[in-house]
Amino acid sequence: MQFRPALSVLTASTVVALGLTGCAAVPEPGTVTVLNSATDTAEHTKNQKFFDRCAKKFGLRVEQNSVPADQVSSKALRMASSHSLPDILELDGSELPQFAETGGLRSLRDLGVRTSGLSRSGVSLGSFEGTRYGIARSVNSLALYYNPRLLKKAGVEVPRTWEELRLAAKKLSGNGTYGLAFSASPNADGVYQFLPFFWSAGGDEARLDSGKGEAALRLWKDMVADKSVSKAVVNWNQQDVNDQFVAGRTAMMVNGPWQVPVLEAQRKVDWAVARFPVPEAGGTAVPPVGGTVMTVPKSDDSQREKNATKILNCLNTPGNQLDWGEAVNNVPTRAAAARTYARQNPKLAPFADLVTTARSRTAKVGTRWPAVSDALAGAFQSVLTGGSSPEAALRRAQRQATAGE
């Protein structure tokens, strides 16, 4: 399950539309409808397997309606306007605040969805203004992938700090290979990859010009200047970064667990995963948490809401979360299941460690996140392509992010 980018802020008409009752036009008793973005055949099939596992227990059936990730919100709006919202609406975690703000979602507490034992990052992803509206079966984040063979050949240890990262990347560069690759594209992919640097340095998305985030921009700028990172990163999305790694054109990369199936299919690619390097030894890595959350739109039919709740509670038992996490290479949000996942999947254990400190992109700024994201993208693009100083770029970004307030 891949990280999915945030969508734009909902309009006033959207708010009105989502406030409409979400019952199906011609409901079929015993059928729980789901709108999600599982358009990939393998993911859709895996989803249905788990839905069927739970539905069978209650004499129900689950019907998925899967559309591309960037069409989920527009599809939900059309369904809302015709009073036909699904029983379960699965959203990217960064989209939840815009939907929750409309008042069109039931809180998990009111529904009776069991949330005890969830990780802090899992709670953060599904919450808006202190209320839990969505539950994630699993979450993902970013870590440092590296090629053990190339590091050993260069006599380089896996970097744990930014200084070690910079020195390692420089030593690993040459002969058509760069030391490190990341996405610095001017969109959600680039912002997602910038956040672990920005947040780990103390950067604040609510105050971009706080003086704490400049170090992250400076590190990116210096590594490009060192030629240990390609100038082309300003155009690469996360898949492009993985392609560079698979082709042997970079020894290390920043990426998520959604790349694991591709890497495992490459017999000649040697790879391993490490925790994210931190600015100083002993520091804490703070990456973004990604993934989808399942929500329940308000309905006039209480039985449909009860059926949706039964499915959600079943999907999120520790055992089912663990099975789902292993199926999609993501970390379960039940803390106990996450610990088991790390023990049973040692190669991906760094992801399980990192999601304990990861947090939601919208946790501090809520519905303002799209504007903040655009401002951050403008900042690192201007530093990497236009020669702007980190300080000036983040001052400009702060003005941009608050322009509409």
mmCIF file of C-alpha atoms in Angstrom:
data_model
loop_
_atom_site.group_PDB
_atom_site.id
_atom_site.type_symbol
_atom_site.label_atom_id
_atom_site.label_comp_id
_atom_site.label_asym_id
_atom_site.label_seq_id
_atom_site.Cartn_x
_atom_site.Cartn_y
_atom_site.Cartn_z
ATOM 1 C CA MET A 1 0.000 0.000 0.000
ATOM 2 C CA GLN A 2 1.710 3.055 -1.214
ATOM 3 C CA PHE A 3 1.879 6.510 0.293
ATOM 4 C CA ARG A 4 -0.803 8.611 -1.363
ATOM 5 C CA PRO A 5 -0.515 12.368 -1.761
ATOM 6 C CA ALA A 6 -2.813 14.871 -0.125
ATOM 7 C CA LEU A 7 -5.599 16.429 -2.139
ATOM 8 C CA SER A 8 -6.627 20.046 -2.311
ATOM 9 C CA VAL A 9 -8.692 21.821 0.311
ATOM 10 C CA LEU A 10 -12.418 21.177 0.109
ATOM 11 C CA THR A 11 -14.570 24.016 -1.124
ATOM 12 C CA ALA A 12 -17.611 25.488 0.601
ATOM 13 C CA SER A 13 -19.885 23.467 -1.687
ATOM 14 C CA THR A 14 -17.989 20.373 -0.611
ATOM 15 C CA VAL A 15 -18.771 21.087 3.024
ATOM 16 C CA VAL A 16 -22.457 21.382 2.227
ATOM 17 C CA ALA A 17 -22.407 18.192 0.178
ATOM 18 C CA LEU A 18 -20.694 16.112 2.837
ATOM 19 C CA GLY A 19 -23.139 17.331 5.430
ATOM 20 C CA LEU A 20 -25.853 15.417 3.591
ATOM 21 C CA THR A 21 -27.119 12.129 4.930
ATOM 22 C CA GLY A 22 -24.978 9.241 3.743
ATOM 23 C CA CYS A 23 -27.444 6.379 3.324
ATOM 24 C CA ALA A 24 -27.474 4.328 0.121
ATOM 25 C CA ALA A 25 -30.192 5.115 -2.411
ATOM 26 C CA VAL A 26 -31.266 1.454 -2.655
ATOM 27 C CA PRO A 27 -29.541 -0.297 0.248
ATOM 28 C CA GLU A 28 -29.150 -4.049 0.154
ATOM 29 C CA PRO A 29 -29.664 -5.543 3.623
ATOM 30 C CA GLY A 30 -26.561 -7.344 4.820
ATOM 31 C CA THR A 31 -24.217 -5.611 2.352
ATOM 32 C CA VAL A 32 -21.522 -3.233 3.614
ATOM 33 C CA THR A 33 -20.292 -0.906 0.876
ATOM 34 C CA VAL A 34 -16.728 0.447 0.810
ATOM 35 C CA LEU A 35 -15.211 3.247 -1.266
ATOM 36 C CA ASN A 36 -11.426 3.005 -1.451
ATOM 37 C CA SER A 37 -8.480 3.433 -3.801
ATOM 38 C CA ALA A 38 -7.490 -0.240 -4.100
ATOM 39 C CA THR A 39 -7.485 -0.195 -7.907
ATOM 40 C CA ASP A 40 -4.383 -2.378 -8.119
ATOM 41 C CA THR A 41 -5.678 -5.901 -8.765
ATOM 42 C CA ALA A 42 -3.432 -7.508 -6.163
ATOM 43 C CA GLU A 43 -4.337 -4.983 -3.473
ATOM 44 C CA HIS A 44 -8.048 -5.184 -4.317
ATOM 45 C CA THR A 45 -7.935 -8.971 -4.044
ATOM 46 C CA LYS A 46 -6.069 -8.864 -0.736
ATOM 47 C CA ASN A 47 -8.599 -6.371 0.595
ATOM 48 C CA GLN A 48 -11.516 -8.560 -0.413
ATOM 49 C CA LYS A 49 -9.967 -11.559 1.296
ATOM 50 C CA PHE A 50 -9.899 -9.705 4.614
ATOM 51 C CA PHE A 51 -13.324 -8.176 4.102
ATOM 52 C CA ASP A 52 -14.764 -11.615 3.386
ATOM 53 C CA ARG A 53 -13.024 -13.086 6.417
ATOM 54 C CA CYS A 54 -14.782 -10.576 8.658
ATOM 55 C CA ALA A 55 -18.101 -10.404 6.847
ATOM 56 C CA LYS A 56 -18.591 -14.174 7.083
ATOM 57 C CA LYS A 57 -18.512 -13.981 10.891
ATOM 58 C CA PHE A 58 -21.565 -11.723 10.918
ATOM 59 C CA GLY A 59 -23.511 -13.081 7.978
ATOM 60 C CA LEU A 60 -22.667 -9.997 5.921
ATOM 61 C CA ARG A 61 -21.023 -9.315 2.580
ATOM 62 C CA VAL A 62 -18.667 -6.477 1.661
ATOM 63 C CA GLU A 63 -18.672 -4.774 -1.712
ATOM 64 C CA GLN A 64 -15.680 -2.640 -2.719
ATOM 65 C CA ASN A 65 -15.908 0.332 -5.063
ATOM 66 C CA SER A 66 -12.303 1.173 -5.918
ATOM 67 C CA VAL A 67 -11.242 4.319 -7.782
ATOM 68 C CA PRO A 68 -7.819 5.974 -8.292
ATOM 69 C CA ALA A 69 -6.530 7.699 -5.145
ATOM 70 C CA ASP A 70 -6.865 11.184 -6.620
ATOM 71 C CA GLN A 71 -10.530 10.534 -7.393
ATOM 72 C CA VAL A 72 -11.726 9.267 -4.003
ATOM 73 C CA SER A 73 -12.811 12.678 -2.712
ATOM 74 C CA SER A 74 -14.617 13.731 -5.890
ATOM 75 C CA LYS A 75 -16.354 10.348 -6.039
ATOM 76 C CA ALA A 76 -17.410 10.710 -2.384
ATOM 77 C CA LEU A 77 -18.839 14.149 -3.113
ATOM 78 C CA ARG A 78 -20.920 12.894 -6.012
ATOM 79 C CA MET A 79 -22.227 10.087 -3.826
ATOM 80 C CA ALA A 80 -23.006 12.528 -1.033
ATOM 81 C CA SER A 81 -25.024 14.744 -3.342
ATOM 82 C CA SER A 82 -27.158 11.749 -4.320
ATOM 83 C CA HIS A 83 -27.475 10.465 -0.745
ATOM 84 C CA SER A 84 -25.535 7.319 -1.596
ATOM 85 C CA LEU A 85 -22.318 7.517 0.423
ATOM 86 C CA PRO A 86 -20.738 4.146 1.228
ATOM 87 C CA ASP A 87 -20.914 2.552 4.655
ATOM 88 C CA ILE A 88 -17.103 2.757 4.927
ATOM 89 C CA LEU A 89 -15.098 5.556 3.289
ATOM 90 C CA GLU A 90 -11.358 4.878 3.158
ATOM 91 C CA LEU A 91 -9.273 8.045 2.898
ATOM 92 C CA ASP A 92 -5.625 8.946 2.825
ATOM 93 C CA GLY A 93 -4.775 10.130 6.336
ATOM 94 C CA SER A 94 -3.906 13.609 5.054
ATOM 95 C CA GLU A 95 -7.415 13.979 3.602
ATOM 96 C CA LEU A 96 -9.279 13.192 6.822
ATOM 97 C CA PRO A 97 -9.326 16.733 8.344
ATOM 98 C CA GLN A 98 -11.139 18.209 5.344
ATOM 99 C CA PHE A 99 -13.821 15.533 5.554
ATOM 100 C CA ALA A 100 -14.092 15.548 9.354
ATOM 101 C CA GLU A 101 -14.524 19.327 9.397
ATOM 102 C CA THR A 102 -17.760 18.989 7.422
ATOM 103 C CA GLY A 103 -19.427 17.097 10.271
ATOM 104 C CA GLY A 104 -20.313 14.264 7.901
ATOM 105 C CA LEU A 105 -18.341 11.527 9.699
ATOM 106 C CA ARG A 106 -19.192 9.538 12.813
ATOM 107 C CA SER A 107 -16.616 9.505 15.594
ATOM 108 C CA LEU A 108 -15.130 6.094 16.359
ATOM 109 C CA ARG A 109 -16.172 6.485 19.980
ATOM 110 C CA ASP A 110 -19.830 7.010 19.079
ATOM 111 C CA LEU A 111 -19.720 3.996 16.790
ATOM 112 C CA GLY A 112 -18.080 1.737 19.337
ATOM 113 C CA VAL A 113 -14.960 1.080 17.262
ATOM 114 C CA ARG A 114 -12.309 -0.281 19.616
ATOM 115 C CA THR A 115 -9.182 1.906 19.606
ATOM 116 C CA SER A 116 -7.319 0.782 22.736
ATOM 117 C CA GLY A 117 -3.715 -0.195 22.168
ATOM 118 C CA LEU A 118 -3.266 1.869 19.004
ATOM 119 C CA SER A 119 0.144 3.403 18.384
ATOM 120 C CA ARG A 120 0.509 7.148 18.754
ATOM 121 C CA SER A 121 1.131 7.520 15.033
ATOM 122 C CA GLY A 122 -1.980 5.489 14.239
ATOM 123 C CA VAL A 123 -4.101 7.681 16.498
ATOM 124 C CA SER A 124 -2.607 10.828 14.975
ATOM 125 C CA LEU A 125 -3.389 9.698 11.441
ATOM 126 C CA GLY A 126 -7.071 9.148 12.170
ATOM 127 C CA SER A 127 -7.771 12.180 14.367
ATOM 128 C CA PHE A 128 -9.052 15.710 13.834
ATOM 129 C CA GLU A 129 -9.147 18.320 16.604
ATOM 130 C CA GLY A 130 -8.878 15.678 19.299
ATOM 131 C CA THR A 131 -11.600 13.373 17.967
ATOM 132 C CA ARG A 132 -10.906 10.021 16.322
ATOM 133 C CA TYR A 133 -12.808 9.607 13.072
ATOM 134 C CA GLY A 134 -10.671 7.097 11.202
ATOM 135 C CA ILE A 135 -8.844 3.891 12.025
ATOM 136 C CA ALA A 136 -5.818 2.622 10.122
ATOM 137 C CA ARG A 137 -5.132 -1.094 9.898
ATOM 138 C CA SER A 138 -1.502 -0.354 9.167
ATOM 139 C CA VAL A 139 0.768 2.595 8.505
ATOM 140 C CA ASN A 140 3.969 3.296 6.633
ATOM 141 C CA SER A 141 6.774 5.785 6.752
ATOM 142 C CA LEU A 142 10.217 6.434 5.282
ATOM 143 C CA ALA A 143 13.579 4.890 6.059
ATOM 144 C CA LEU A 144 17.066 4.707 4.573
ATOM 145 C CA TYR A 145 17.567 1.911 2.060
ATOM 146 C CA TYR A 146 21.152 0.969 1.224
ATOM 147 C CA ASN A 147 23.096 -1.478 -0.904
ATOM 148 C CA PRO A 148 25.245 -3.496 1.551
ATOM 149 C CA ARG A 149 27.578 -4.662 -1.209
ATOM 150 C CA LEU A 150 28.371 -1.123 -2.343
ATOM 151 C CA LEU A 151 28.858 0.119 1.205
ATOM 152 C CA LYS A 152 31.191 -2.758 2.023
ATOM 153 C CA LYS A 153 33.197 -2.194 -1.155
ATOM 154 C CA ALA A 154 33.651 1.483 -0.249
ATOM 155 C CA GLY A 155 34.428 0.738 3.398
ATOM 156 C CA VAL A 156 31.428 2.745 4.541
ATOM 157 C CA GLU A 157 29.328 2.063 7.645
ATOM 158 C CA VAL A 158 25.578 2.592 7.598
ATOM 159 C CA PRO A 159 25.179 6.302 8.495
ATOM 160 C CA ARG A 160 23.350 7.204 11.695
ATOM 161 C CA THR A 161 23.775 10.991 11.687
ATOM 162 C CA TRP A 162 23.562 13.689 9.031
ATOM 163 C CA GLU A 163 27.319 14.184 9.083
ATOM 164 C CA GLU A 164 27.869 10.463 8.584
ATOM 165 C CA LEU A 165 25.240 10.489 5.825
ATOM 166 C CA ARG A 166 26.960 13.315 3.988
ATOM 167 C CA LEU A 167 30.409 11.723 4.279
ATOM 168 C CA ALA A 168 29.122 8.282 3.281
ATOM 169 C CA ALA A 169 27.228 9.650 0.280
ATOM 170 C CA LYS A 170 30.313 11.513 -0.898
ATOM 171 C CA LYS A 171 32.512 8.432 -0.569
ATOM 172 C CA LEU A 172 29.963 6.279 -2.404
ATOM 173 C CA SER A 173 29.689 8.672 -5.360
ATOM 174 C CA GLY A 174 31.536 8.323 -8.633
ATOM 175 C CA ASN A 175 31.706 6.230 -11.804
ATOM 176 C CA GLY A 176 28.080 6.899 -12.656
ATOM 177 C CA THR A 177 26.775 6.240 -9.156
ATOM 178 C CA TYR A 178 25.508 8.765 -6.635
ATOM 179 C CA GLY A 179 25.711 8.158 -2.921
ATOM 180 C CA LEU A 180 22.115 9.048 -2.114
ATOM 181 C CA ALA A 181 18.813 9.602 -3.893
ATOM 182 C CA PHE A 182 15.612 11.187 -2.654
ATOM 183 C CA SER A 183 12.593 12.860 -4.195
ATOM 184 C CA ALA A 184 12.601 16.653 -4.252
ATOM 185 C CA SER A 185 9.762 16.984 -6.753
ATOM 186 C CA PRO A 186 7.522 20.062 -6.312
ATOM 187 C CA ASN A 187 4.555 18.055 -5.058
ATOM 188 C CA ALA A 188 3.427 15.698 -2.298
ATOM 189 C CA ASP A 189 6.147 13.102 -3.025
ATOM 190 C CA GLY A 190 8.932 15.623 -2.515
ATOM 191 C CA VAL A 191 7.329 17.137 0.585
ATOM 192 C CA TYR A 192 6.819 13.696 2.127
ATOM 193 C CA GLN A 193 10.532 12.958 1.658
ATOM 194 C CA PHE A 194 11.611 16.343 2.968
ATOM 195 C CA LEU A 195 9.638 16.071 6.223
ATOM 196 C CA PRO A 196 11.889 13.555 8.037
ATOM 197 C CA PHE A 197 14.791 15.956 7.547
ATOM 198 C CA PHE A 198 12.712 19.036 8.420
ATOM 199 C CA TRP A 199 11.002 17.564 11.483
ATOM 200 C CA SER A 200 14.069 15.745 12.825
ATOM 201 C CA ALA A 201 15.864 19.112 12.803
ATOM 202 C CA GLY A 202 13.051 20.662 14.844
ATOM 203 C CA GLY A 203 11.228 22.293 11.935
ATOM 204 C CA ASP A 204 7.671 23.425 12.611
ATOM 205 C CA GLU A 205 5.048 23.237 9.862
ATOM 206 C CA ALA A 206 2.914 25.764 11.761
ATOM 207 C CA ARG A 207 5.787 28.243 11.671
ATOM 208 C CA LEU A 208 8.047 27.497 8.757
ATOM 209 C CA ASP A 209 10.376 30.413 9.506
ATOM 210 C CA SER A 210 11.033 29.380 13.131
ATOM 211 C CA GLY A 211 14.746 29.015 12.382
ATOM 212 C CA LYS A 212 14.793 25.268 13.028
ATOM 213 C CA GLY A 213 14.134 23.937 9.522
ATOM 214 C CA GLU A 214 16.945 25.689 7.658
ATOM 215 C CA ALA A 215 19.425 22.949 8.549
ATOM 216 C CA ALA A 216 17.436 20.423 6.517
ATOM 217 C CA LEU A 217 17.432 22.641 3.437
ATOM 218 C CA ARG A 218 21.116 23.315 3.887
ATOM 219 C CA LEU A 219 21.876 19.581 4.040
ATOM 220 C CA TRP A 220 19.988 18.933 0.798
ATOM 221 C CA LYS A 221 21.676 21.877 -0.904
ATOM 222 C CA ASP A 222 25.157 20.824 0.239
ATOM 223 C CA MET A 223 24.717 17.231 -0.884
ATOM 224 C CA VAL A 224 23.639 18.301 -4.358
ATOM 225 C CA ALA A 225 26.591 20.703 -4.461
ATOM 226 C CA ASP A 226 28.893 17.847 -3.375
ATOM 227 C CA LYS A 227 27.610 15.848 -6.364
ATOM 228 C CA SER A 228 26.732 13.030 -3.978
ATOM 229 C CA VAL A 229 23.078 13.631 -4.874
ATOM 230 C CA SER A 230 21.945 14.133 -8.477
ATOM 231 C CA LYS A 231 20.550 17.521 -9.535
ATOM 232 C CA ALA A 232 17.748 15.533 -11.144
ATOM 233 C CA VAL A 233 16.139 14.843 -7.744
ATOM 234 C CA VAL A 234 14.049 17.998 -8.275
ATOM 235 C CA ASN A 235 12.151 16.047 -10.939
ATOM 236 C CA TRP A 236 12.100 12.557 -9.394
ATOM 237 C CA ASN A 237 9.075 11.079 -7.677
ATOM 238 C CA GLN A 238 9.461 8.222 -5.217
ATOM 239 C CA GLN A 239 9.197 5.576 -7.925
ATOM 240 C CA ASP A 240 11.952 7.303 -9.912
ATOM 241 C CA VAL A 241 14.156 7.170 -6.810
ATOM 242 C CA ASN A 242 13.583 3.433 -6.510
ATOM 243 C CA ASP A 243 14.361 2.975 -10.205
ATOM 244 C CA GLN A 244 17.724 4.677 -9.653
ATOM 245 C CA PHE A 245 18.479 2.328 -6.761
ATOM 246 C CA VAL A 246 17.455 -0.791 -8.672
ATOM 247 C CA ALA A 247 19.627 0.276 -11.617
ATOM 248 C CA GLY A 248 22.653 0.695 -9.339
ATOM 249 C CA ARG A 249 22.869 4.423 -9.989
ATOM 250 C CA THR A 250 22.593 5.230 -6.287
ATOM 251 C CA ALA A 251 23.959 3.374 -3.264
ATOM 252 C CA MET A 252 21.364 4.670 -0.781
ATOM 253 C CA MET A 253 17.877 6.072 -1.057
ATOM 254 C CA VAL A 254 15.053 7.504 1.013
ATOM 255 C CA ASN A 255 11.898 5.478 0.420
ATOM 256 C CA GLY A 256 9.014 3.561 1.927
ATOM 257 C CA PRO A 257 7.979 -0.078 2.338
ATOM 258 C CA TRP A 258 5.766 0.068 -0.758
ATOM 259 C CA GLN A 259 8.954 -0.455 -2.778
ATOM 260 C CA VAL A 260 9.631 -3.855 -1.195
ATOM 261 C CA PRO A 261 7.762 -5.956 -3.807
ATOM 262 C CA VAL A 262 9.776 -4.336 -6.601
ATOM 263 C CA LEU A 263 13.058 -4.823 -4.742
ATOM 264 C CA GLU A 264 12.316 -8.439 -3.887
ATOM 265 C CA ALA A 265 11.627 -9.153 -7.548
ATOM 266 C CA GLN A 266 15.153 -7.995 -8.492
ATOM 267 C CA ARG A 267 17.478 -10.942 -8.035
ATOM 268 C CA LYS A 268 20.640 -8.913 -8.582
ATOM 269 C CA VAL A 269 19.786 -6.040 -6.197
ATOM 270 C CA ASP A 270 21.313 -6.244 -2.734
ATOM 271 C CA TRP A 271 19.298 -4.142 -0.292
ATOM 272 C CA ALA A 272 18.713 -3.518 3.390
ATOM 273 C CA VAL A 273 16.834 -0.945 5.473
ATOM 274 C CA ALA A 274 18.136 1.276 8.288
ATOM 275 C CA ARG A 275 16.617 3.837 10.612
ATOM 276 C CA PHE A 276 16.572 7.410 9.390
ATOM 277 C CA PRO A 277 19.789 9.384 10.107
ATOM 278 C CA VAL A 278 19.370 12.185 12.662
ATOM 279 C CA PRO A 279 21.023 15.613 12.878
ATOM 280 C CA GLU A 280 23.077 14.668 15.948
ATOM 281 C CA ALA A 281 23.940 11.370 17.633
ATOM 282 C CA GLY A 282 21.294 10.427 20.168
ATOM 283 C CA GLY A 283 18.581 12.419 18.420
ATOM 284 C CA THR A 284 15.152 11.149 17.423
ATOM 285 C CA ALA A 285 14.063 10.654 13.838
ATOM 286 C CA VAL A 286 10.616 12.148 13.154
ATOM 287 C CA PRO A 287 9.309 10.938 9.794
ATOM 288 C CA PRO A 288 5.762 11.420 8.494
ATOM 289 C CA VAL A 289 3.264 8.623 8.961
ATOM 290 C CA GLY A 290 1.389 7.580 5.856
ATOM 291 C CA GLY A 291 -1.456 5.275 5.033
ATOM 292 C CA THR A 292 -5.212 5.192 4.771
ATOM 293 C CA VAL A 293 -7.890 5.377 7.441
ATOM 294 C CA MET A 294 -11.357 3.847 7.373
ATOM 295 C CA THR A 295 -14.180 6.195 8.326
ATOM 296 C CA VAL A 296 -17.944 5.827 8.613
ATOM 297 C CA PRO A 297 -20.082 8.557 6.988
ATOM 298 C CA LYS A 298 -23.215 9.530 8.917
ATOM 299 C CA SER A 299 -26.330 7.633 7.897
ATOM 300 C CA ASP A 300 -30.030 7.668 8.723
ATOM 301 C CA ASP A 301 -29.846 3.879 8.829
ATOM 302 C CA SER A 302 -28.353 2.915 12.195
ATOM 303 C CA GLN A 303 -28.128 -0.757 11.194
ATOM 304 C CA ARG A 304 -25.786 0.080 8.338
ATOM 305 C CA GLU A 305 -23.548 1.989 10.742
ATOM 306 C CA LYS A 306 -23.609 -0.979 13.143
ATOM 307 C CA ASN A 307 -22.640 -3.361 10.337
ATOM 308 C CA ALA A 308 -19.768 -1.081 9.305
ATOM 309 C CA THR A 309 -18.602 -0.998 12.925
ATOM 310 C CA LYS A 310 -18.574 -4.809 13.100
ATOM 311 C CA ILE A 311 -16.358 -4.957 10.007
ATOM 312 C CA LEU A 312 -13.965 -2.289 11.331
ATOM 313 C CA ASN A 313 -13.611 -3.977 14.717
ATOM 314 C CA CYS A 314 -12.912 -7.313 13.049
ATOM 315 C CA LEU A 315 -10.375 -5.905 10.581
ATOM 316 C CA ASN A 316 -8.491 -4.273 13.435
ATOM 317 C CA THR A 317 -7.992 -7.163 15.811
ATOM 318 C CA PRO A 318 -4.258 -7.649 16.502
ATOM 319 C CA GLY A 319 -4.240 -10.877 14.488
ATOM 320 C CA ASN A 320 -5.934 -9.416 11.424
ATOM 321 C CA GLN A 321 -3.790 -6.273 11.568
ATOM 322 C CA LEU A 322 -0.657 -8.422 11.698
ATOM 323 C CA ASP A 323 -1.779 -10.522 8.735
ATOM 324 C CA TRP A 324 -2.701 -7.384 6.770
ATOM 325 C CA GLY A 325 0.582 -5.644 7.610
ATOM 326 C CA GLU A 326 2.579 -8.630 6.377
ATOM 327 C CA ALA A 327 0.462 -8.798 3.218
ATOM 328 C CA VAL A 328 1.197 -5.167 2.275
ATOM 329 C CA ASN A 329 4.595 -4.619 4.004
ATOM 330 C CA ASN A 330 3.126 -2.009 6.362
ATOM 331 C CA VAL A 331 3.283 -1.777 10.145
ATOM 332 C CA PRO A 332 0.165 -2.660 12.192
ATOM 333 C CA THR A 333 -1.221 0.158 14.335
ATOM 334 C CA ARG A 334 -1.971 -2.066 17.332
ATOM 335 C CA ALA A 335 1.243 -1.706 19.344
ATOM 336 C CA ALA A 336 1.367 -5.391 20.279
ATOM 337 C CA ALA A 337 0.866 -6.437 16.651
ATOM 338 C CA ALA A 338 3.595 -3.995 15.569
ATOM 339 C CA ARG A 339 6.076 -5.597 17.969
ATOM 340 C CA THR A 340 5.248 -9.037 16.600
ATOM 341 C CA TYR A 341 5.587 -7.695 13.056
ATOM 342 C CA ALA A 342 9.099 -6.429 13.805
ATOM 343 C CA ARG A 343 10.153 -9.795 15.260
ATOM 344 C CA GLN A 344 8.725 -11.752 12.352
ATOM 345 C CA ASN A 345 10.012 -9.376 9.658
ATOM 346 C CA PRO A 346 13.514 -8.359 10.819
ATOM 347 C CA LYS A 347 14.482 -6.939 7.429
ATOM 348 C CA LEU A 348 11.671 -4.359 7.747
ATOM 349 C CA ALA A 349 11.987 -3.862 11.520
ATOM 350 C CA PRO A 350 13.383 -0.309 11.074
ATOM 351 C CA PHE A 351 9.999 0.755 9.720
ATOM 352 C CA ALA A 352 8.313 -0.610 12.847
ATOM 353 C CA ASP A 353 10.737 1.413 14.976
ATOM 354 C CA LEU A 354 10.273 4.583 12.959
ATOM 355 C CA VAL A 355 6.479 4.651 13.073
ATOM 356 C CA THR A 356 6.681 4.930 16.865
ATOM 357 C CA THR A 357 8.013 8.481 16.436
ATOM 358 C CA ALA A 358 6.299 9.279 13.119
ATOM 359 C CA ARG A 359 3.412 11.715 13.055
ATOM 360 C CA SER A 360 0.639 12.903 10.796
ATOM 361 C CA ARG A 361 1.222 15.738 8.364
ATOM 362 C CA THR A 362 -2.055 17.333 9.438
ATOM 363 C CA ALA A 363 -1.666 16.921 13.222
ATOM 364 C CA LYS A 364 -0.669 20.552 13.847
ATOM 365 C CA VAL A 365 -2.144 22.482 10.935
ATOM 366 C CA GLY A 366 -5.260 20.458 10.098
ATOM 367 C CA THR A 367 -7.039 21.670 6.971
ATOM 368 C CA ARG A 368 -4.212 24.155 6.268
ATOM 369 C CA TRP A 369 -1.879 21.297 5.328
ATOM 370 C CA PRO A 370 -2.281 21.581 1.516
ATOM 371 C CA ALA A 371 -1.159 25.236 1.655
ATOM 372 C CA VAL A 372 1.756 24.368 3.946
ATOM 373 C CA SER A 373 2.757 21.479 1.699
ATOM 374 C CA ASP A 374 2.819 23.719 -1.375
ATOM 375 C CA ALA A 375 4.891 26.296 0.504
ATOM 376 C CA LEU A 376 7.445 23.705 1.616
ATOM 377 C CA ALA A 377 7.740 22.374 -1.937
ATOM 378 C CA GLY A 378 8.413 25.893 -3.165
ATOM 379 C CA ALA A 379 11.082 26.327 -0.508
ATOM 380 C CA PHE A 380 13.238 23.314 -1.343
ATOM 381 C CA GLN A 381 12.746 23.797 -5.072
ATOM 382 C CA SER A 382 13.949 27.405 -4.843
ATOM 383 C CA VAL A 383 16.994 26.342 -2.809
ATOM 384 C CA LEU A 384 17.954 23.472 -5.124
ATOM 385 C CA THR A 385 17.224 25.143 -8.456
ATOM 386 C CA GLY A 386 17.263 28.888 -7.912
ATOM 387 C CA GLY A 387 20.092 29.402 -5.474
ATOM 388 C CA SER A 388 17.839 30.845 -2.765
ATOM 389 C CA SER A 389 19.194 30.700 0.786
ATOM 390 C CA PRO A 390 17.410 28.328 3.214
ATOM 391 C CA GLU A 391 16.499 31.276 5.453
ATOM 392 C CA ALA A 392 14.965 33.340 2.647
ATOM 393 C CA ALA A 393 13.172 30.316 1.205
ATOM 394 C CA LEU A 394 11.451 29.477 4.485
ATOM 395 C CA ARG A 395 10.516 33.095 5.201
ATOM 396 C CA ARG A 396 8.878 33.208 1.794
ATOM 397 C CA ALA A 397 7.237 29.842 2.441
ATOM 398 C CA GLN A 398 5.728 31.081 5.695
ATOM 399 C CA ARG A 399 4.204 34.091 3.947
ATOM 400 C CA GLN A 400 2.824 31.806 1.242
ATOM 401 C CA ALA A 401 1.387 29.315 3.722
ATOM 402 C CA THR A 402 -0.486 32.003 5.665
ATOM 403 C CA ALA A 403 -1.513 34.200 2.747
ATOM 404 C CA GLY A 404 -5.113 33.054 2.820
ATOM 405 C CA GLU A 405 -5.673 33.383 6.557
#
